[in-house]
């Protein structure tokens, strides 16, 4: 995994302090913490309904002292912002070539020798969707890692990390349980999120 702002000394400290101050002034509360023994995991970030989710997610990650990497569509990694997006933990995803994404993600997580939380929005898009993509599930299963359920609720101005979920291989039952956790949360564009 490449170097990011989250493992850059000095800058990390300043941005964490700025994130705490901004979120407090904006009325947000950050809940939970990275559980012991879950330094390496797949982290689901939902609901994902707005471009504002990225900066709020990054600020939440600073507050919780996470070391996140996140996947984004390849177009946001073009010049002039590509290097910045990678420094913020971004990994470019070419949707037309996503057939090897799970295998590549599993390999990257297995090779990482330090703490890393790979953020994968289960909807796969900010647009309204009825079906969640299952890539995050198969990445966790393949890498034999837990799934950390993270959330952002714009209605109540709260964000954080919830329970740790260990995939069993029974995807239908597991997805139903994961979606049940997310059902109460509201994204910025709530009409675009359906955990049902």
Short mmCIF file of C-alpha atoms in Angstrom, two decimals:
data_model
loop_
_atom_site.label_atom_id
_atom_site.label_comp_id
_atom_site.label_asym_id
_atom_site.label_seq_id
_atom_site.Cartn_x
_atom_site.Cartn_y
_atom_site.Cartn_z
CA UNK A 1 0.00 0.00 0.00
CA UNK A 2 1.25 3.48 -0.84
CA UNK A 3 2.08 6.26 1.64
CA UNK A 4 -0.86 8.46 2.56
CA UNK A 5 -1.64 11.53 4.62
CA UNK A 6 -2.66 9.19 7.43
CA UNK A 7 0.88 7.91 7.91
CA UNK A 8 2.64 11.23 7.24
CA UNK A 9 3.97 12.53 10.59
CA UNK A 10 3.17 16.10 11.52
CA UNK A 11 0.62 16.61 8.77
CA UNK A 12 -1.49 13.81 10.27
CA UNK A 13 -1.45 15.51 13.69
CA UNK A 14 -2.47 18.88 12.24
CA UNK A 15 -5.26 17.43 10.12
CA UNK A 16 -6.57 15.39 13.04
CA UNK A 17 -6.79 18.52 15.20
CA UNK A 18 -8.47 20.40 12.33
CA UNK A 19 -10.93 17.55 11.78
CA UNK A 20 -11.89 17.41 15.45
CA UNK A 21 -12.45 21.18 15.52
CA UNK A 22 -14.43 21.32 12.26
CA UNK A 23 -16.72 18.40 13.12
CA UNK A 24 -17.37 19.77 16.60
CA UNK A 25 -18.23 23.23 15.23
CA UNK A 26 -20.49 21.65 12.60
CA UNK A 27 -22.37 19.76 15.31
CA UNK A 28 -21.21 16.25 14.37
CA UNK A 29 -20.33 13.58 16.90
CA UNK A 30 -17.92 10.75 16.19
CA UNK A 31 -18.70 7.42 17.80
CA UNK A 32 -16.79 4.21 18.49
CA UNK A 33 -13.17 3.27 17.98
CA UNK A 34 -11.12 0.78 16.05
CA UNK A 35 -11.50 -2.44 18.05
CA UNK A 36 -8.39 -4.20 19.32
CA UNK A 37 -7.22 -6.87 16.92
CA UNK A 38 -8.91 -5.28 13.90
CA UNK A 39 -5.97 -3.24 12.62
CA UNK A 40 -6.41 -4.83 9.21
CA UNK A 41 -9.97 -5.13 7.87
CA UNK A 42 -12.46 -4.29 5.16
CA UNK A 43 -14.46 -1.27 6.25
CA UNK A 44 -17.92 -0.68 4.74
CA UNK A 45 -18.83 2.99 4.48
CA UNK A 46 -22.56 3.57 4.10
CA UNK A 47 -24.74 5.23 3.18
CA UNK A 48 -22.84 6.71 0.22
CA UNK A 49 -25.10 9.26 -1.47
CA UNK A 50 -23.04 12.44 -1.94
CA UNK A 51 -19.63 13.82 -2.88
CA UNK A 52 -19.57 15.25 0.66
CA UNK A 53 -19.17 11.71 2.00
CA UNK A 54 -15.46 11.65 1.12
CA UNK A 55 -14.33 14.69 3.15
CA UNK A 56 -16.52 13.68 6.10
CA UNK A 57 -15.18 10.12 5.93
CA UNK A 58 -11.58 11.35 5.85
CA UNK A 59 -12.18 13.67 8.82
CA UNK A 60 -13.84 10.84 10.73
CA UNK A 61 -10.85 8.62 9.94
CA UNK A 62 -8.47 11.24 11.36
CA UNK A 63 -10.52 11.52 14.56
CA UNK A 64 -10.63 7.72 15.00
CA UNK A 65 -6.92 7.35 14.12
CA UNK A 66 -7.61 4.99 11.23
CA UNK A 67 -5.24 4.20 8.38
CA UNK A 68 -7.78 4.00 5.55
CA UNK A 69 -7.50 3.35 1.86
CA UNK A 70 -10.58 3.89 -0.28
CA UNK A 71 -11.64 2.99 -3.79
CA UNK A 72 -12.81 5.62 -6.24
CA UNK A 73 -13.64 5.78 -9.91
CA UNK A 74 -10.54 6.24 -12.08
CA UNK A 75 -11.70 9.61 -13.48
CA UNK A 76 -11.07 11.42 -10.16
CA UNK A 77 -7.42 10.31 -10.27
CA UNK A 78 -6.63 12.18 -13.47
CA UNK A 79 -4.35 15.26 -13.39
CA UNK A 80 -4.23 17.67 -11.72
CA UNK A 81 -5.75 15.99 -8.64
CA UNK A 82 -4.62 12.36 -9.06
CA UNK A 83 -1.56 12.58 -6.80
CA UNK A 84 -3.61 14.33 -4.10
CA UNK A 85 -6.34 11.68 -4.25
CA UNK A 86 -3.75 8.91 -3.87
CA UNK A 87 -2.13 10.76 -0.94
CA UNK A 88 -5.58 10.92 0.68
CA UNK A 89 -5.67 7.11 0.50
CA UNK A 90 -7.39 6.69 -2.84
CA UNK A 91 -7.05 3.67 -5.09
CA UNK A 92 -8.26 4.13 -8.67
CA UNK A 93 -10.85 1.63 -9.87
CA UNK A 94 -11.59 1.17 -13.56
CA UNK A 95 -15.16 -0.08 -13.49
CA UNK A 96 -14.89 -1.59 -16.95
CA UNK A 97 -11.98 -3.75 -15.70
CA UNK A 98 -13.32 -4.62 -12.25
CA UNK A 99 -13.33 -8.40 -12.81
CA UNK A 100 -9.97 -8.75 -11.02
CA UNK A 101 -10.67 -6.11 -8.37
CA UNK A 102 -11.49 -8.61 -5.63
CA UNK A 103 -8.36 -10.69 -6.25
CA UNK A 104 -6.15 -7.59 -6.45
CA UNK A 105 -7.65 -6.20 -3.23
CA UNK A 106 -7.16 -9.51 -1.42
CA UNK A 107 -3.52 -9.64 -2.54
CA UNK A 108 -2.89 -6.03 -1.45
CA UNK A 109 -4.41 -6.63 1.98
CA UNK A 110 -2.43 -9.84 2.46
CA UNK A 111 0.80 -8.06 1.46
CA UNK A 112 0.24 -5.04 3.72
CA UNK A 113 2.49 -5.35 6.77
CA UNK A 114 0.89 -2.64 8.87
CA UNK A 115 -2.55 -1.45 9.89
CA UNK A 116 -4.87 -0.86 6.93
CA UNK A 117 -8.61 -0.46 6.64
CA UNK A 118 -9.84 -0.81 3.07
CA UNK A 119 -12.99 1.31 2.68
CA UNK A 120 -15.51 -0.07 0.20
CA UNK A 121 -18.95 1.54 -0.21
CA UNK A 122 -21.36 -1.36 -0.70
CA UNK A 123 -23.58 0.59 -3.08
CA UNK A 124 -20.63 1.12 -5.44
CA UNK A 125 -22.11 4.48 -6.52
CA UNK A 126 -23.59 7.70 -5.14
CA UNK A 127 -26.66 7.21 -7.35
CA UNK A 128 -29.79 5.44 -6.16
CA UNK A 129 -29.43 1.70 -6.32
CA UNK A 130 -31.60 -1.18 -5.15
CA UNK A 131 -28.81 -3.74 -4.95
CA UNK A 132 -25.58 -3.65 -3.00
CA UNK A 133 -22.43 -4.87 -4.68
CA UNK A 134 -20.82 -7.85 -2.97
CA UNK A 135 -17.16 -7.08 -3.72
CA UNK A 136 -16.47 -5.93 -0.16
CA UNK A 137 -17.79 -9.24 1.13
CA UNK A 138 -15.65 -11.37 -1.15
CA UNK A 139 -12.57 -9.24 -0.43
CA UNK A 140 -13.00 -9.84 3.31
CA UNK A 141 -13.74 -13.53 2.79
CA UNK A 142 -10.76 -14.01 0.47
CA UNK A 143 -8.35 -12.16 2.75
CA UNK A 144 -9.82 -13.87 5.83
CA UNK A 145 -10.44 -10.49 7.45
CA UNK A 146 -13.36 -9.06 9.40
CA UNK A 147 -15.70 -6.40 8.06
CA UNK A 148 -15.94 -3.24 10.15
CA UNK A 149 -19.35 -1.57 9.82
CA UNK A 150 -18.84 2.20 9.59
CA UNK A 151 -21.63 4.70 9.11
CA UNK A 152 -22.47 8.34 8.48
CA UNK A 153 -25.90 9.59 9.48
CA UNK A 154 -26.56 13.09 8.17
CA UNK A 155 -30.00 13.27 9.84
CA UNK A 156 -28.49 12.91 13.31
CA UNK A 157 -25.06 14.33 12.45
CA UNK A 158 -23.17 11.31 13.69
CA UNK A 159 -20.51 9.11 12.16
CA UNK A 160 -18.34 6.32 13.40
CA UNK A 161 -17.62 2.65 13.51
CA UNK A 162 -20.04 0.04 14.73
CA UNK A 163 -19.66 -3.68 15.21
CA UNK A 164 -17.13 -6.03 13.65
CA UNK A 165 -18.72 -8.58 11.33
CA UNK A 166 -17.07 -11.90 10.48
CA UNK A 167 -18.29 -13.25 7.13
CA UNK A 168 -19.43 -16.86 7.33
CA UNK A 169 -19.60 -17.67 3.63
CA UNK A 170 -23.41 -17.67 3.72
CA UNK A 171 -23.71 -14.47 1.73
CA UNK A 172 -27.51 -14.21 1.75
CA UNK A 173 -27.77 -14.49 5.52
CA UNK A 174 -24.71 -12.28 6.12
CA UNK A 175 -25.88 -9.53 3.74
CA UNK A 176 -29.30 -9.49 5.41
CA UNK A 177 -27.64 -9.00 8.79
CA UNK A 178 -25.32 -6.26 7.50
CA UNK A 179 -28.17 -4.41 5.77
CA UNK A 180 -30.28 -4.58 8.93
CA UNK A 181 -27.53 -2.68 10.76
CA UNK A 182 -27.56 0.09 8.13
CA UNK A 183 -31.34 0.44 7.80
CA UNK A 184 -31.71 3.31 10.35
CA UNK A 185 -29.00 5.55 8.88
CA UNK A 186 -29.74 8.44 6.49
CA UNK A 187 -27.33 9.73 3.87
CA UNK A 188 -27.12 13.32 2.71
CA UNK A 189 -29.46 12.38 -0.17
CA UNK A 190 -31.54 9.93 1.84
CA UNK A 191 -33.86 9.03 -1.04
CA UNK A 192 -30.89 7.40 -2.82
CA UNK A 193 -30.09 4.91 -0.04
CA UNK A 194 -31.97 1.67 0.46
CA UNK A 195 -30.59 -0.95 2.83
CA UNK A 196 -33.67 -3.12 2.29
#
